[in-house]
Tab-separated table of C-alpha atoms in Angstrom:
chain	number	residue	atom	x	y	z
X	1	MET	CA	-62.371	32.298	-25.077
X	2	LYS	CA	-59.807	34.082	-23.967
X	3	ILE	CA	-59.885	33.372	-20.250
X	4	VAL	CA	-60.460	29.975	-21.490
X	5	LEU	CA	-57.317	29.540	-23.786
X	6	CYS	CA	-55.290	31.019	-21.051
X	7	ILE	CA	-56.503	28.280	-18.812
X	8	MET	CA	-55.179	25.565	-21.050
X	9	LEU	CA	-52.224	27.306	-21.730
X	10	PHE	CA	-51.709	27.577	-17.676
X	11	ILE	CA	-52.292	23.691	-17.035
X	12	LEU	CA	-50.124	22.649	-20.005
X	13	LEU	CA	-47.205	24.520	-18.534
X	14	LEU	CA	-47.647	22.749	-15.227
X	15	VAL	CA	-47.710	19.595	-17.012
X	16	LEU	CA	-44.248	20.032	-18.884
X	17	LEU	CA	-43.116	21.819	-15.704
X	18	LEU	CA	-44.573	18.290	-13.533
X	19	SER	CA	-43.121	16.142	-16.276
X	20	GLY	CA	-39.309	17.012	-15.861
X	21	ASP	CA	-39.087	17.999	-19.120
X	22	ILE	CA	-38.099	21.140	-19.065
X	23	GLU	CA	-36.016	23.485	-16.376
X	24	LYS	CA	-37.700	25.940	-14.518
X	25	ASN	CA	-34.937	28.473	-15.186
X	26	PRO	CA	-32.944	27.136	-18.252
X	27	GLY	CA	-31.408	30.423	-18.704
X	28	PRO	CA	-29.688	31.580	-22.154
X	29	SER	CA	-27.345	28.812	-24.334
X	30	SER	CA	-24.050	29.539	-23.911
X	31	LEU	CA	-20.509	27.763	-24.198
X	32	TYR	CA	-21.121	26.576	-20.768
X	33	SER	CA	-24.056	24.467	-21.265
X	34	SER	CA	-24.472	21.190	-23.702
X	35	ASP	CA	-25.792	17.484	-22.673
X	36	LYS	CA	-22.736	16.862	-20.992
X	37	SER	CA	-21.462	18.620	-18.216
X	38	THR	CA	-18.955	21.192	-19.314
X	39	VAL	CA	-17.004	21.924	-16.067
X	40	SER	CA	-15.368	19.342	-13.782
X	41	SER	CA	-18.019	16.735	-12.208
X	42	VAL	CA	-15.229	15.978	-9.685
X	43	SER	CA	-16.853	16.573	-5.987
X	44	ASP	CA	-15.051	19.162	-3.917
X	45	LEU	CA	-14.276	15.938	-1.831
X	46	SER	CA	-12.455	14.691	-4.522
X	47	PHE	CA	-10.298	18.092	-5.239
X	48	ASP	CA	-9.366	18.512	-1.092
X	49	GLU	CA	-8.493	14.688	-1.402
X	50	PHE	CA	-6.175	15.716	-4.705
X	51	LYS	CA	-4.690	18.537	-2.520
X	52	HIS	CA	-4.306	16.152	0.421
X	53	CYS	CA	-2.288	13.682	-2.062
X	54	LEU	CA	-0.038	16.369	-3.202
X	55	SER	CA	2.664	15.880	-0.036
X	56	LYS	CA	2.125	12.237	-0.102
X	57	PHE	CA	2.535	11.097	-4.033
X	58	ILE	CA	3.840	11.892	-7.030
X	59	SER	CA	1.680	14.577	-8.793
X	60	PHE	CA	1.015	16.157	-12.755
X	61	VAL	CA	-0.654	18.539	-14.581
X	62	HIS	CA	-1.370	18.807	-18.238
X	63	LEU	CA	-1.747	21.926	-20.071
X	64	ILE	CA	-1.988	23.830	-23.459
X	65	VAL	CA	-0.242	26.606	-22.994
X	66	GLN	CA	-0.045	28.531	-26.547
X	67	SER	CA	3.036	29.971	-26.110
X	68	LEU	CA	5.399	29.322	-23.108
X	69	GLU	CA	7.830	32.059	-22.512
X	70	PRO	CA	5.730	34.924	-21.527
X	71	LYS	CA	3.481	33.266	-19.370
X	72	LEU	CA	6.305	31.442	-17.331
X	73	ASP	CA	5.390	34.013	-14.008
X	74	LEU	CA	1.686	32.678	-14.293
X	75	ILE	CA	2.612	29.322	-14.297
X	76	ASN	CA	5.856	29.884	-11.623
X	77	VAL	CA	2.664	30.617	-9.083
X	78	GLU	CA	-0.248	28.390	-10.099
X	79	LEU	CA	1.736	25.080	-10.458
X	80	GLN	CA	4.703	24.976	-8.455
X	81	HIS	CA	3.286	22.489	-6.050
X	82	LEU	CA	2.767	20.169	-8.507
X	83	ASP	CA	6.238	17.538	-9.363
X	84	ILE	CA	5.644	17.124	-13.527
X	85	LEU	CA	4.642	19.958	-15.332
X	86	CYS	CA	3.483	18.656	-18.966
X	87	PHE	CA	3.132	21.117	-21.725
X	88	THR	CA	1.773	21.557	-25.073
X	89	GLU	CA	1.668	24.091	-27.997
X	90	THR	CA	4.786	26.229	-26.324
X	91	TRP	CA	5.601	27.814	-29.177
X	92	LEU	CA	9.268	27.925	-28.435
X	93	LYS	CA	12.277	27.677	-30.982
X	94	PRO	CA	15.594	26.063	-30.553
X	95	ASP	CA	16.860	30.111	-30.806
X	96	VAL	CA	15.130	30.171	-27.214
X	97	LEU	CA	17.681	29.528	-24.433
X	98	GLU	CA	16.666	27.423	-21.680
X	99	ASN	CA	17.797	29.914	-19.196
X	100	ASP	CA	14.974	31.936	-20.054
X	101	VAL	CA	12.669	29.524	-19.528
X	102	LEU	CA	13.581	27.788	-16.674
X	103	LEU	CA	10.919	27.799	-13.500
X	104	ASP	CA	11.972	27.415	-9.993
X	105	ASN	CA	12.972	23.897	-8.111
X	106	PHE	CA	12.612	22.482	-11.433
X	107	VAL	CA	15.327	21.095	-13.719
X	108	LYS	CA	15.683	22.049	-17.189
X	109	PRO	CA	13.109	21.585	-19.288
X	110	PHE	CA	12.951	18.818	-21.689
X	111	ARG	CA	11.657	19.793	-24.826
X	112	HIS	CA	10.909	19.131	-28.056
X	113	ASP	CA	10.476	22.388	-30.387
X	114	ARG	CA	9.057	22.874	-33.819
X	115	VAL	CA	11.731	24.109	-36.053
X	116	ASP	CA	9.783	23.901	-39.605
X	117	ARG	CA	6.908	26.179	-38.902
X	118	MET	CA	5.116	27.954	-36.142
X	119	GLY	CA	3.230	26.420	-33.360
X	120	GLY	CA	3.262	23.304	-31.485
X	121	GLY	CA	6.215	22.324	-29.361
X	122	VAL	CA	6.265	20.104	-25.841
X	123	ALA	CA	7.767	20.838	-23.072
X	124	VAL	CA	8.039	18.541	-19.480
X	125	TYR	CA	9.399	20.074	-16.409
X	126	VAL	CA	10.330	18.105	-13.407
X	127	LYS	CA	10.798	18.698	-9.623
X	128	SER	CA	14.450	18.944	-9.089
X	129	CYS	CA	13.947	16.181	-6.379
X	130	LEU	CA	12.796	13.669	-8.726
X	131	SER	CA	15.214	11.492	-10.659
X	132	ALA	CA	14.530	11.648	-14.542
X	133	LYS	CA	16.272	10.878	-17.861
X	134	ARG	CA	15.050	11.432	-21.948
X	135	ARG	CA	14.398	8.492	-23.369
X	136	CYS	CA	14.847	9.728	-27.101
X	137	ASP	CA	14.639	6.504	-28.476
X	138	LEU	CA	11.228	6.057	-28.075
X	139	GLU	CA	10.425	9.487	-29.820
X	140	VAL	CA	9.348	8.910	-33.703
X	141	ASN	CA	10.421	11.486	-36.334
X	142	GLY	CA	7.852	13.593	-37.247
X	143	VAL	CA	5.872	13.195	-33.970
X	144	GLU	CA	5.966	15.945	-31.433
X	145	SER	CA	6.723	14.212	-27.934
X	146	VAL	CA	8.599	13.818	-24.861
X	147	TRP	CA	9.518	10.274	-23.230
X	148	LEU	CA	10.793	10.458	-19.712
X	149	GLU	CA	11.915	7.246	-17.444
X	150	LEU	CA	11.513	8.490	-13.815
X	151	LYS	CA	12.994	6.152	-11.285
X	152	LEU	CA	11.414	6.451	-7.511
X	153	LYS	CA	12.419	5.475	-4.373
X	154	GLN	CA	10.976	1.805	-3.350
X	155	ASN	CA	9.609	1.657	-7.160
X	156	ARG	CA	10.360	0.354	-10.250
X	157	PRO	CA	10.980	3.034	-13.155
X	158	PHE	CA	8.252	4.088	-15.345
X	159	LEU	CA	7.625	5.873	-18.442
X	160	LEU	CA	6.022	9.286	-19.114
X	161	GLY	CA	5.165	10.247	-22.439
X	162	THR	CA	3.604	13.525	-23.707
X	163	PHE	CA	2.433	14.085	-26.684
X	164	TYR	CA	0.926	16.741	-29.469
X	165	ARG	CA	-0.811	16.308	-32.431
X	166	PRO	CA	-1.752	19.394	-34.570
X	167	PRO	CA	-5.503	19.092	-35.831
X	168	ASN	CA	-6.133	17.949	-38.847
X	169	SER	CA	-3.372	16.088	-39.373
X	170	PRO	CA	-2.671	13.487	-42.228
X	171	GLN	CA	-2.993	9.951	-41.658
X	172	HIS	CA	0.914	8.630	-41.492
X	173	LEU	CA	0.802	10.688	-38.332
X	174	LEU	CA	-1.319	8.531	-36.361
X	175	ASN	CA	0.913	5.469	-37.287
X	176	LEU	CA	4.099	7.234	-36.062
X	177	ILE	CA	2.174	7.750	-32.824
X	178	GLU	CA	1.068	4.426	-32.455
X	179	HIS	CA	4.963	3.488	-33.724
X	180	SER	CA	5.857	5.286	-30.555
X	181	PHE	CA	3.989	3.622	-28.245
X	182	ASP	CA	5.400	0.361	-29.832
X	183	LEU	CA	8.412	1.105	-28.606
X	184	ALA	CA	7.416	2.266	-25.286
X	185	SER	CA	5.751	-1.319	-24.950
X	186	ASP	CA	9.012	-3.127	-25.831
X	187	THR	CA	11.115	-1.399	-23.630
X	188	GLY	CA	9.781	-4.079	-20.864
X	189	ILE	CA	8.876	-1.022	-18.302
X	190	GLU	CA	5.515	-2.235	-16.874
X	191	THR	CA	3.944	1.472	-16.278
X	192	ILE	CA	3.501	3.663	-18.705
X	193	VAL	CA	1.385	7.031	-18.385
X	194	ILE	CA	0.315	9.062	-21.503
X	195	VAL	CA	-0.647	12.594	-21.577
X	196	GLY	CA	-0.882	15.160	-24.432
X	197	ASP	CA	-3.302	16.802	-26.871
X	198	PHE	CA	-4.460	14.327	-29.446
X	199	ASN	CA	-7.049	16.603	-30.897
X	200	ASP	CA	-9.547	13.533	-30.629
X	201	ASP	CA	-12.273	14.366	-28.907
X	202	GLN	CA	-13.254	12.007	-26.563
X	203	MET	CA	-17.023	13.073	-26.311
X	204	ASN	CA	-17.785	12.090	-30.142
X	205	PRO	CA	-19.156	8.712	-30.017
X	206	ARG	CA	-17.714	7.281	-33.103
X	207	GLN	CA	-14.742	4.928	-32.905
X	208	SER	CA	-12.082	6.678	-34.202
X	209	LYS	CA	-8.446	5.744	-35.467
X	210	MET	CA	-6.832	7.303	-31.908
X	211	LYS	CA	-9.150	5.229	-29.838
X	212	GLU	CA	-8.021	2.070	-31.666
X	213	ILE	CA	-4.693	2.570	-30.656
X	214	PHE	CA	-5.458	3.418	-27.425
X	215	THR	CA	-7.178	0.016	-27.142
X	216	ARG	CA	-4.668	-2.106	-29.024
X	217	TYR	CA	-2.227	-1.148	-26.026
X	218	GLY	CA	-4.362	-1.526	-23.371
X	219	MET	CA	-4.593	2.111	-22.757
X	220	THR	CA	-7.355	3.157	-19.985
X	221	GLN	CA	-8.206	7.111	-20.599
X	222	PHE	CA	-9.466	8.860	-17.487
X	223	VAL	CA	-10.596	12.573	-18.421
X	224	GLU	CA	-14.290	12.475	-18.625
X	225	GLU	CA	-14.649	16.187	-18.715
X	226	PRO	CA	-14.442	18.878	-21.132
X	227	THR	CA	-11.191	20.631	-21.527
X	228	ASN	CA	-10.933	22.654	-24.448
X	229	PHE	CA	-13.765	25.045	-24.672
X	230	CYS	CA	-15.244	27.552	-27.887
X	231	GLU	CA	-17.299	29.829	-28.578
X	232	ASN	CA	-20.067	27.413	-29.071
X	233	SER	CA	-18.607	23.977	-27.940
X	234	ALA	CA	-16.564	21.922	-25.619
X	235	SER	CA	-14.155	18.766	-26.159
X	236	ILE	CA	-12.222	16.176	-24.452
X	237	ILE	CA	-8.752	16.677	-26.682
X	238	ASP	CA	-6.413	16.597	-23.520
X	239	LEU	CA	-5.965	13.070	-22.540
X	240	VAL	CA	-4.713	11.159	-19.635
X	241	LEU	CA	-3.660	7.783	-20.371
X	242	SER	CA	-1.999	4.599	-18.359
X	243	ASN	CA	-1.944	0.846	-19.437
X	244	LYS	CA	-2.121	0.358	-15.240
X	245	LEU	CA	-5.937	1.188	-13.853
X	246	ASN	CA	-4.406	1.449	-10.326
X	247	VAL	CA	-1.447	3.744	-11.125
X	248	VAL	CA	-3.544	6.959	-12.039
X	249	ASP	CA	-5.787	8.786	-9.642
X	250	LEU	CA	-7.564	11.342	-8.868
X	251	VAL	CA	-7.697	13.071	-12.783
X	252	HIS	CA	-9.546	16.554	-12.464
X	253	VAL	CA	-10.031	19.485	-14.711
X	254	GLY	CA	-8.954	22.544	-13.184
X	255	GLN	CA	-9.929	26.012	-13.788
X	256	PRO	CA	-8.468	27.988	-16.478
X	257	PHE	CA	-5.871	30.612	-15.018
X	258	LEU	CA	-3.970	31.522	-18.465
X	259	PRO	CA	-5.507	34.696	-19.767
X	260	ALA	CA	-8.213	33.960	-22.455
X	261	ASN	CA	-11.001	35.830	-24.358
X	262	ILE	CA	-13.315	33.391	-25.675
X	263	ARG	CA	-11.799	30.318	-26.048
X	264	PHE	CA	-9.523	28.763	-23.225
X	265	HIS	CA	-7.702	25.365	-22.120
X	266	SER	CA	-8.414	23.840	-18.835
X	267	PRO	CA	-5.326	21.858	-17.113
X	268	VAL	CA	-5.619	18.703	-16.379
X	269	TYR	CA	-4.451	17.530	-12.954
X	270	GLY	CA	-3.756	14.131	-11.612
X	271	ILE	CA	-2.269	11.920	-8.898
X	272	LEU	CA	0.079	9.177	-9.268
X	273	LYS	CA	0.253	6.028	-6.758
X	274	PHE	CA	3.663	6.609	-6.053
X	275	GLN	CA	4.987	7.520	-3.191
X	276	LYS	CA	7.712	10.202	-2.744
X	277	SER	CA	9.730	12.361	-0.056
X	278	SER	CA	7.847	14.918	1.669
X	279	ASN	CA	9.823	18.675	1.673
X	280	THR	CA	7.289	20.559	3.897
X	281	CYS	CA	7.075	24.312	4.495
X	282	PHE	CA	8.083	25.525	7.907
X	283	LYS	CA	8.153	28.366	10.295
X	284	ARG	CA	11.095	30.514	10.813
X	285	LYS	CA	11.645	33.380	13.161
X	286	ILE	CA	13.061	36.785	11.820
X	287	TRP	CA	14.832	39.812	13.075
X	288	LEU	CA	13.510	43.057	11.993
X	289	TYR	CA	17.355	44.403	12.524
X	290	ASP	CA	16.682	47.841	11.170
X	291	ARG	CA	14.052	48.896	13.702
X	292	GLY	CA	15.798	47.480	16.937
X	293	ASP	CA	16.085	49.499	20.184
X	294	TYR	CA	19.666	48.920	20.712
X	295	ASP	CA	20.230	51.290	23.683
X	296	LEU	CA	17.567	49.349	25.134
X	297	PHE	CA	19.491	45.990	24.726
X	298	ARG	CA	22.699	47.389	25.682
X	299	ARG	CA	21.253	48.540	29.197
X	300	MET	CA	19.664	45.342	29.239
X	301	LEU	CA	22.973	43.263	29.061
X	302	SER	CA	24.473	46.285	31.463
X	303	ASP	CA	22.175	45.326	34.235
X	304	VAL	CA	23.271	42.047	34.635
X	305	ASN	CA	25.943	40.611	37.221
X	306	TRP	CA	28.333	38.545	35.325
X	307	ASN	CA	30.412	37.842	38.180
X	308	ASP	CA	27.106	36.078	39.659
X	309	PHE	CA	26.156	34.695	36.270
X	310	ILE	CA	29.413	32.894	35.779
X	311	GLU	CA	29.561	31.975	39.069
X	312	SER	CA	26.229	30.105	39.031
X	313	SER	CA	27.562	27.000	37.897
X	314	ASN	CA	31.066	24.952	36.587
X	315	ASN	CA	29.403	23.646	33.681
X	316	VAL	CA	30.605	25.505	31.099
X	317	ASP	CA	27.785	23.557	29.142
X	318	VAL	CA	24.986	25.097	31.250
X	319	LEU	CA	26.753	28.277	31.761
X	320	VAL	CA	26.703	28.517	27.578
X	321	GLU	CA	22.805	27.480	27.499
X	322	ARG	CA	21.847	29.903	29.986
X	323	PHE	CA	23.629	33.046	28.210
X	324	SER	CA	21.753	31.665	24.735
X	325	GLU	CA	18.414	31.848	26.722
X	326	LEU	CA	19.166	35.440	28.021
X	327	LEU	CA	20.765	36.999	24.914
X	328	ILE	CA	17.722	35.777	22.558
X	329	ASP	CA	15.061	36.891	25.167
X	330	PHE	CA	16.767	40.255	25.604
X	331	ALA	CA	16.901	40.742	21.876
X	332	SER	CA	13.072	39.172	21.501
X	333	LYS	CA	12.272	42.457	23.630
X	334	ALA	CA	14.975	44.911	22.205
X	335	ILE	CA	14.526	43.920	17.904
X	336	PRO	CA	10.901	43.567	16.352
X	337	ASN	CA	10.761	40.040	15.454
X	338	LYS	CA	8.258	37.610	13.700
X	339	ASN	CA	7.296	34.018	12.820
X	340	ILE	CA	6.790	33.365	9.039
X	341	THR	CA	6.162	30.109	6.904
X	342	VAL	CA	8.635	29.423	4.681
X	343	ARG	CA	7.764	27.729	1.287
X	344	LYS	CA	10.198	26.240	-0.391
X	345	THR	CA	8.857	26.270	-3.871
X	346	ASP	CA	7.116	29.770	-3.594
X	347	PRO	CA	8.491	32.405	-5.958
X	348	PRO	CA	10.275	35.316	-4.444
X	349	TRP	CA	7.532	37.671	-5.409
X	350	MET	CA	5.116	35.430	-3.844
X	351	ASN	CA	3.196	37.171	-1.095
X	352	ASN	CA	-0.383	36.985	0.777
X	353	TYR	CA	-1.716	39.740	-1.548
X	354	ILE	CA	-1.310	37.432	-4.185
X	355	ARG	CA	-2.522	34.461	-2.373
X	356	ARG	CA	-5.855	36.261	-1.307
X	357	THR	CA	-6.239	36.882	-5.114
X	358	ILE	CA	-6.312	33.361	-6.012
X	359	ARG	CA	-8.157	32.107	-3.169
X	360	LYS	CA	-10.737	34.801	-4.237
X	361	ARG	CA	-10.555	33.556	-7.794
X	362	ASN	CA	-11.365	30.420	-6.768
X	363	ARG	CA	-14.132	31.185	-4.745
X	364	ILE	CA	-15.497	33.005	-7.770
X	365	TYR	CA	-15.040	30.102	-9.761
X	366	LYS	CA	-16.452	27.403	-7.532
X	367	LYS	CA	-20.022	30.241	-7.597
X	368	ALA	CA	-19.399	30.455	-11.546
X	369	LYS	CA	-18.983	26.309	-11.469
X	370	LYS	CA	-22.683	26.533	-9.674
X	371	ALA	CA	-24.810	28.661	-11.289
X	372	ASN	CA	-23.473	28.192	-14.747
X	373	SER	CA	-24.855	31.431	-16.063
X	374	PRO	CA	-22.829	33.919	-18.279
X	375	GLU	CA	-23.090	36.913	-15.515
X	376	ASN	CA	-21.081	34.643	-13.327
X	377	TRP	CA	-18.565	33.464	-16.101
X	378	LEU	CA	-18.023	36.732	-17.033
X	379	GLN	CA	-17.178	38.010	-13.458
X	380	PHE	CA	-14.686	34.623	-13.180
X	381	ARG	CA	-13.265	35.695	-16.527
X	382	ARG	CA	-12.663	39.340	-14.781
X	383	SER	CA	-11.575	37.758	-11.804
X	384	ARG	CA	-8.855	35.315	-13.370
X	385	ASN	CA	-7.603	38.966	-15.740
X	386	LYS	CA	-6.868	40.703	-12.348
X	387	THR	CA	-5.203	37.690	-10.721
X	388	VAL	CA	-3.084	37.524	-14.041
X	389	ASN	CA	-2.591	41.235	-13.641
X	390	VAL	CA	-1.255	41.082	-9.872
X	391	ILE	CA	1.066	38.431	-10.266
X	392	ARG	CA	2.971	40.379	-13.294
X	393	ASN	CA	2.588	43.681	-11.158
X	394	GLU	CA	3.687	42.038	-7.860
X	395	LYS	CA	6.951	40.374	-9.601
X	396	THR	CA	7.784	43.841	-11.429
X	397	LYS	CA	7.616	45.584	-7.798
X	398	PHE	CA	9.957	43.024	-6.117
X	399	TYR	CA	12.654	43.529	-8.879
X	400	ASP	CA	12.227	47.152	-9.189
X	401	LYS	CA	12.601	47.071	-4.839
X	402	LEU	CA	15.520	45.567	-5.353
X	403	ILE	CA	17.298	47.329	-8.328
X	404	GLY	CA	16.368	50.462	-5.940
X	405	LYS	CA	18.417	48.696	-3.246
X	406	LEU	CA	21.179	48.033	-5.816
X	407	ARG	CA	21.320	51.501	-6.988
X	408	THR	CA	21.754	52.914	-3.343
X	409	THR	CA	22.662	50.176	-0.806
X	410	MET	CA	26.149	51.074	0.862
X	411	SER	CA	26.572	47.562	2.000
X	412	SER	CA	29.397	45.101	1.560
X	413	THR	CA	30.386	43.585	-1.589
X	414	LYS	CA	28.682	40.526	-0.857
X	415	ILE	CA	25.280	41.964	-0.216
X	416	TRP	CA	25.714	43.928	-3.180
X	417	TRP	CA	26.425	40.875	-5.372
X	418	ASN	CA	23.509	39.009	-3.822
X	419	LEU	CA	21.270	41.483	-4.768
X	420	ALA	CA	23.020	41.116	-8.456
X	421	TYR	CA	22.425	37.550	-8.525
X	422	ARG	CA	18.645	37.844	-7.751
X	423	ILE	CA	17.950	40.459	-9.985
X	424	THR	CA	19.474	38.946	-13.104
X	425	ASN	CA	18.455	35.069	-12.072
X	426	LEU	CA	22.340	34.317	-12.776
X	427	LYS	CA	22.268	32.193	-9.662
X	428	SER	CA	19.282	29.844	-9.216
X	429	ARG	CA	16.954	29.690	-6.183
X	430	ASP	CA	16.779	26.482	-6.475
X	431	MET	CA	19.350	24.751	-3.460
X	432	ASN	CA	17.786	21.389	-3.909
X	433	ILE	CA	20.007	18.287	-4.058
X	434	PRO	CA	18.993	16.485	-6.556
X	435	PRO	CA	18.078	12.645	-5.663
X	436	ILE	CA	21.310	10.445	-5.164
X	437	ASN	CA	21.694	6.952	-6.708
X	438	LEU	CA	23.802	5.108	-3.660
X	439	ASN	CA	24.377	1.356	-4.647
X	440	SER	CA	21.512	1.243	-7.124
X	441	SER	CA	19.254	2.484	-4.500
X	442	ILE	CA	17.617	6.484	-4.855
X	443	ILE	CA	17.770	8.483	-2.209
X	444	GLU	CA	14.990	11.102	-2.147
X	445	ASP	CA	14.791	12.465	1.408
X	446	ASP	CA	17.348	15.935	2.811
X	447	LYS	CA	17.951	13.945	5.741
X	448	GLN	CA	19.103	10.895	4.233
X	449	LYS	CA	21.038	12.888	1.785
X	450	THR	CA	23.066	14.532	4.283
X	451	GLU	CA	23.620	11.794	5.891
X	452	ALA	CA	25.104	10.006	2.882
X	453	PHE	CA	27.530	12.604	1.854
X	454	ASN	CA	28.431	12.786	5.444
X	455	ASP	CA	29.488	9.216	5.445
X	456	TYR	CA	31.125	9.734	1.965
X	457	PHE	CA	33.613	12.716	3.315
X	458	ALA	CA	33.999	10.798	7.005
X	459	SER	CA	35.213	8.158	5.230
X	460	GLN	CA	38.257	9.969	3.160
X	461	SER	CA	40.014	10.484	6.221
X	462	ASN	CA	39.648	6.580	7.360
X	463	ILE	CA	43.460	5.113	6.953
X	464	ASP	CA	43.639	1.471	6.167
X	465	ASP	CA	45.813	0.081	8.388
X	466	SER	CA	44.642	-3.404	9.201
X	467	ASN	CA	47.942	-4.676	7.278
X	468	LYS	CA	50.293	-2.387	9.319
X	469	LEU	CA	52.382	-3.693	11.717
X	470	LEU	CA	52.847	-1.292	14.990
X	471	PRO	CA	56.553	-0.116	15.449
X	472	ARG	CA	58.550	-1.883	18.354
X	473	ASP	CA	59.073	-0.849	21.446
X	474	ASP	CA	62.529	-1.390	21.662
X	475	THR	CA	63.307	1.001	18.510
X	476	LEU	CA	61.901	4.282	20.391
X	477	GLN	CA	64.270	6.434	22.385
X	478	ILE	CA	62.835	8.829	24.479
X	479	ASP	CA	65.164	11.549	25.591
X	480	ASP	CA	64.755	12.256	29.368
């Protein structure tokens, strides 16, 4: 009888497996398993497309940071390659100085701080190469939001709104948000993009007041994967909206890089189909002068027959070119040198060790997404926390090294002050010239900016003599 029962149970299991109603290895229940996938469904191909578009189009991210100031180092490393950074739950107060929350290569943040109680707050950072202005006339009292108007070369301006709606907010707050939407619609600016934490779960099939507002103003919601993860649930509360379907592209939920134990928020990235000027990285040859063999350098210069060298050509330009080539050739043999890649957007403490650590964390994250097991997610959290520590430690080591140089240097006053500026951040590293509005046209390209400045300063030395008479020859007296 027992044998027959075992055979029947075995047959029943086979039927269940073949019917597809049960997974072969379902694994333990966790917050990473639900009716809908709790990780981004964007393919690797789409993410590669996103990275490819970064140099061509405007990119943005929205992230719930839950205290911005202590996490600036991580943000500086992880999000420097993006153009617009939208943060909610900044937890900033008005007494926090702007200089204390600056990011390299970005203008001062556009902030909306909560003043009456803890938490909340909105901040938006815009790359210094973009033209943006605050639209306070669209911000309704009682709503935590920041509205910006951005003007781009060869594109019409567009509005970008960033909102934070606290959980369990009263009903009248929705009316205020709707009023803000209405003000933006009445500006006459065709394209409106809105991001933020609305605390309205889009995975919930019920029709909410928030969804009705989106529909009323013709807004399309682009985020389709969970962005907020709790102990046993996931939700889509970080939203990307626009009234133009063809403007927003490649929206995807990225990996969480901020430290968190169980509850965490994932960044939401996207591309705006507005072209921008490309300021790519470049190669530079650097010389390690402190390791140079200058006796060898002097011997090579002494061995040259300079008389024959000078008589080799009557053209001074040719001689200068040959001398430069000879000098650089000797220097290359006597002074160690190497080619480096200069990335203008990287913070000063960024190095290859940090890049390798980030790449390793990214590989572990992809593996965790694919396996979707508690063990893999635990490994990812450990790797993420290690990356956080590496970034902070490398920054500390970088500035400790500068302080050591400042204490021991016997160099010139200029070098001393340069070190002091770098340590105290009194002098911004952002050397980018902001966009120039020339004859109602926005200039973003560095070369075009240079030509515009050159034309302007050259024109200052031009003398308008179009209505002036030349002096008569008979009035001139020339002494023999």
